[in-house]
Amino acid sequence: MELEDIYENIENDDIEDTTKPRTLNHSQDEGKDQKCRGSRRLLLMTVCLGIICVVLLVSIIAQHISNTAERESLFKSNKNTVEEFNQTINSLQDNYTELMTEKDQLKNNFSSLSQKKLELETELRKLYEQFKEFVWIGLSDIENEGDMKWVDNSPLRQG
């Protein structure tokens, strides 16, 4: 079989003439319009969804940047607070050590002074007991308080 025979066997009814303008009937026009409107709606919904996604992405990025900046600020604030706390603790420990040293010194001084007081009181009692029997100068203010007289009632002369 040759090529010409093959082409001759094809009936002309199966071949459409593409040279003349096509005419669509009314039902085909409505179907195409609905398909076109449907695809336009789908395209519009896709664009809207895309815009919403972009806005959401931008807001998420902005929130992340804001949170990162706030976190860094809080870390710096925390670091400064910890440094200040450590300085305060060190200062208080130094002051406490100084105060405890001073307290110990004051305790020792107080003990020493108390001991000296007891020694002086004891010595004063001894002296008083020793001189009580041997010494009496003979002045008295029994009659008038503050007016000193000798035991023989002669006035004390200043001089």
mmCIF file of C-alpha atoms in Angstrom:
data_model
loop_
_atom_site.group_PDB
_atom_site.id
_atom_site.type_symbol
_atom_site.label_atom_id
_atom_site.label_comp_id
_atom_site.label_asym_id
_atom_site.label_seq_id
_atom_site.Cartn_x
_atom_site.Cartn_y
_atom_site.Cartn_z
ATOM 1 C CA MET A 1 0.000 0.000 0.000
ATOM 2 C CA GLU A 2 1.185 3.340 -0.834
ATOM 3 C CA LEU A 3 0.716 6.613 0.865
ATOM 4 C CA GLU A 4 -1.765 7.858 -1.629
ATOM 5 C CA ASP A 5 -4.005 4.906 -1.017
ATOM 6 C CA ILE A 6 -4.027 5.599 2.690
ATOM 7 C CA TYR A 7 -5.080 9.167 2.215
ATOM 8 C CA GLU A 8 -7.777 8.237 -0.263
ATOM 9 C CA ASN A 9 -9.370 5.882 2.189
ATOM 10 C CA ILE A 10 -9.981 8.629 4.697
ATOM 11 C CA GLU A 11 -13.419 9.972 4.317
ATOM 12 C CA ASN A 12 -13.882 13.666 3.991
ATOM 13 C CA ASP A 13 -16.531 13.743 6.716
ATOM 14 C CA ASP A 14 -14.006 13.182 9.479
ATOM 15 C CA ILE A 15 -11.917 16.176 8.527
ATOM 16 C CA GLU A 16 -13.084 19.550 9.712
ATOM 17 C CA ASP A 17 -12.494 22.621 7.687
ATOM 18 C CA THR A 18 -10.340 24.938 9.762
ATOM 19 C CA THR A 19 -10.306 27.707 7.230
ATOM 20 C CA LYS A 20 -13.787 28.985 7.846
ATOM 21 C CA PRO A 21 -14.754 30.776 11.090
ATOM 22 C CA ARG A 22 -16.117 28.672 13.872
ATOM 23 C CA THR A 23 -19.510 29.314 15.235
ATOM 24 C CA LEU A 24 -20.462 28.138 18.659
ATOM 25 C CA ASN A 25 -23.928 27.466 19.712
ATOM 26 C CA HIS A 26 -25.486 29.163 22.781
ATOM 27 C CA SER A 27 -24.963 26.274 25.215
ATOM 28 C CA GLN A 28 -21.263 26.115 24.350
ATOM 29 C CA ASP A 29 -20.941 29.900 24.957
ATOM 30 C CA GLU A 30 -22.490 29.588 28.432
ATOM 31 C CA GLY A 31 -20.190 26.709 29.306
ATOM 32 C CA LYS A 32 -17.127 28.659 28.249
ATOM 33 C CA ASP A 33 -18.334 31.743 30.167
ATOM 34 C CA GLN A 34 -18.813 29.669 33.315
ATOM 35 C CA LYS A 35 -15.386 28.099 32.901
ATOM 36 C CA CYS A 36 -13.869 31.543 32.356
ATOM 37 C CA ARG A 37 -15.692 33.009 35.379
ATOM 38 C CA GLY A 38 -14.683 30.018 37.482
ATOM 39 C CA SER A 39 -11.064 30.320 36.492
ATOM 40 C CA ARG A 40 -11.182 34.086 37.154
ATOM 41 C CA ARG A 41 -12.603 33.444 40.623
ATOM 42 C CA LEU A 42 -9.964 30.825 41.230
ATOM 43 C CA LEU A 43 -7.271 33.236 40.065
ATOM 44 C CA LEU A 44 -8.694 36.015 42.277
ATOM 45 C CA MET A 45 -8.856 33.698 45.298
ATOM 46 C CA THR A 46 -5.294 32.542 44.634
ATOM 47 C CA VAL A 47 -4.053 36.134 44.417
ATOM 48 C CA CYS A 48 -5.899 37.074 47.634
ATOM 49 C CA LEU A 49 -4.520 34.028 49.407
ATOM 50 C CA GLY A 50 -1.033 34.911 48.173
ATOM 51 C CA ILE A 51 -1.401 38.490 49.462
ATOM 52 C CA ILE A 52 -2.618 37.203 52.830
ATOM 53 C CA CYS A 53 0.378 34.843 52.990
ATOM 54 C CA VAL A 54 2.778 37.689 52.184
ATOM 55 C CA VAL A 55 1.183 39.944 54.827
ATOM 56 C CA LEU A 56 1.324 37.102 57.351
ATOM 57 C CA LEU A 57 4.962 36.401 56.502
ATOM 58 C CA VAL A 58 5.869 40.095 56.872
ATOM 59 C CA SER A 59 4.086 40.304 60.237
ATOM 60 C CA ILE A 60 5.833 37.128 61.469
ATOM 61 C CA ILE A 61 9.223 38.525 60.436
ATOM 62 C CA ALA A 62 8.460 41.869 62.123
ATOM 63 C CA GLN A 63 7.336 40.081 65.299
ATOM 64 C CA HIS A 64 10.504 37.947 65.265
ATOM 65 C CA ILE A 65 12.689 41.046 64.897
ATOM 66 C CA SER A 66 10.795 42.773 67.710
ATOM 67 C CA ASN A 67 11.088 39.732 69.993
ATOM 68 C CA THR A 68 14.794 39.378 69.228
ATOM 69 C CA ALA A 69 15.433 43.046 70.053
ATOM 70 C CA GLU A 70 13.418 42.786 73.271
ATOM 71 C CA ARG A 71 15.231 39.585 74.272
ATOM 72 C CA GLU A 72 18.619 41.227 73.701
ATOM 73 C CA SER A 73 17.495 44.223 75.739
ATOM 74 C CA LEU A 74 16.371 41.939 78.561
ATOM 75 C CA PHE A 75 19.677 40.037 78.451
ATOM 76 C CA LYS A 76 21.604 43.319 78.739
ATOM 77 C CA SER A 77 19.366 44.489 81.569
ATOM 78 C CA ASN A 78 19.774 41.153 83.345
ATOM 79 C CA LYS A 79 23.548 41.273 82.895
ATOM 80 C CA ASN A 80 23.681 44.824 84.319
ATOM 81 C CA THR A 81 21.472 43.815 87.240
ATOM 82 C CA VAL A 82 23.661 40.790 87.997
ATOM 83 C CA GLU A 83 26.812 42.951 87.875
ATOM 84 C CA GLU A 84 25.230 45.523 90.195
ATOM 85 C CA PHE A 85 24.075 42.747 92.527
ATOM 86 C CA ASN A 86 27.561 41.209 92.623
ATOM 87 C CA GLN A 87 29.142 44.607 93.330
ATOM 88 C CA THR A 88 26.640 45.213 96.127
ATOM 89 C CA ILE A 89 27.290 41.767 97.612
ATOM 90 C CA ASN A 90 31.065 42.306 97.477
ATOM 91 C CA SER A 91 30.702 45.735 99.070
ATOM 92 C CA LEU A 92 28.453 44.350 101.804
ATOM 93 C CA GLN A 93 30.859 41.482 102.478
ATOM 94 C CA ASP A 94 33.766 43.923 102.760
ATOM 95 C CA ASN A 95 31.742 46.164 105.083
ATOM 96 C CA TYR A 96 30.654 43.141 107.128
ATOM 97 C CA THR A 97 34.271 42.027 107.538
ATOM 98 C CA GLU A 98 35.300 45.526 108.615
ATOM 99 C CA LEU A 99 32.371 45.777 111.034
ATOM 100 C CA MET A 100 33.121 42.381 112.568
ATOM 101 C CA THR A 101 36.769 43.362 113.032
ATOM 102 C CA GLU A 102 35.712 46.625 114.657
ATOM 103 C CA LYS A 103 33.170 44.773 116.820
ATOM 104 C CA ASP A 104 35.868 42.379 118.047
ATOM 105 C CA GLN A 105 38.171 45.315 118.812
ATOM 106 C CA LEU A 106 35.390 47.067 120.738
ATOM 107 C CA LYS A 107 34.648 43.881 122.689
ATOM 108 C CA ASN A 108 38.320 43.555 123.591
ATOM 109 C CA ASN A 109 38.491 47.245 124.567
ATOM 110 C CA PHE A 110 35.335 46.934 126.657
ATOM 111 C CA SER A 111 36.667 43.830 128.404
ATOM 112 C CA SER A 112 39.966 45.580 129.041
ATOM 113 C CA LEU A 113 38.219 48.673 130.418
ATOM 114 C CA SER A 114 35.922 46.569 132.593
ATOM 115 C CA GLN A 115 38.933 44.745 133.985
ATOM 116 C CA LYS A 116 40.747 48.049 134.669
ATOM 117 C CA LYS A 117 37.614 49.434 136.334
ATOM 118 C CA LEU A 118 37.484 46.441 138.662
ATOM 119 C CA GLU A 119 41.177 46.820 139.433
ATOM 120 C CA LEU A 120 40.781 50.540 140.181
ATOM 121 C CA GLU A 121 37.715 49.956 142.360
ATOM 122 C CA THR A 122 39.600 47.299 144.291
ATOM 123 C CA GLU A 123 42.613 49.582 144.707
ATOM 124 C CA LEU A 124 40.373 52.471 145.784
ATOM 125 C CA ARG A 125 38.702 50.287 148.418
ATOM 126 C CA LYS A 126 42.095 49.210 149.716
ATOM 127 C CA LEU A 127 43.300 52.808 149.892
ATOM 128 C CA TYR A 128 40.099 53.941 151.553
ATOM 129 C CA GLU A 129 40.344 51.192 154.148
ATOM 130 C CA GLN A 130 44.018 52.000 154.814
ATOM 131 C CA PHE A 131 43.606 55.762 155.174
ATOM 132 C CA LYS A 132 40.245 55.693 156.930
ATOM 133 C CA GLU A 133 41.835 54.977 160.254
ATOM 134 C CA PHE A 134 44.903 57.182 159.865
ATOM 135 C CA VAL A 135 43.765 60.335 158.093
ATOM 136 C CA TRP A 136 41.071 62.804 158.822
ATOM 137 C CA ILE A 137 41.528 66.453 158.038
ATOM 138 C CA GLY A 138 38.891 67.689 160.446
ATOM 139 C CA LEU A 139 36.537 69.595 158.138
ATOM 140 C CA SER A 140 32.786 69.185 158.253
ATOM 141 C CA ASP A 141 29.642 70.811 156.811
ATOM 142 C CA ILE A 142 27.173 69.125 159.130
ATOM 143 C CA GLU A 143 25.529 72.334 160.377
ATOM 144 C CA ASN A 144 25.166 74.112 157.023
ATOM 145 C CA GLU A 145 25.478 72.238 153.769
ATOM 146 C CA GLY A 146 28.380 73.703 151.763
ATOM 147 C CA ASP A 147 29.729 75.788 154.694
ATOM 148 C CA MET A 148 32.905 74.011 155.758
ATOM 149 C CA LYS A 149 34.125 74.393 159.340
ATOM 150 C CA TRP A 150 36.914 72.890 161.327
ATOM 151 C CA VAL A 151 36.039 70.554 164.144
ATOM 152 C CA ASP A 152 36.612 73.399 166.599
ATOM 153 C CA ASN A 153 33.891 75.401 164.746
ATOM 154 C CA SER A 154 36.368 77.919 163.331
ATOM 155 C CA PRO A 155 35.595 78.889 159.715
ATOM 156 C CA LEU A 156 37.756 77.665 156.888
ATOM 157 C CA ARG A 157 39.857 80.509 155.557
ATOM 158 C CA GLN A 158 40.527 80.653 151.920
ATOM 159 C CA GLY A 159 43.857 81.677 151.046
#
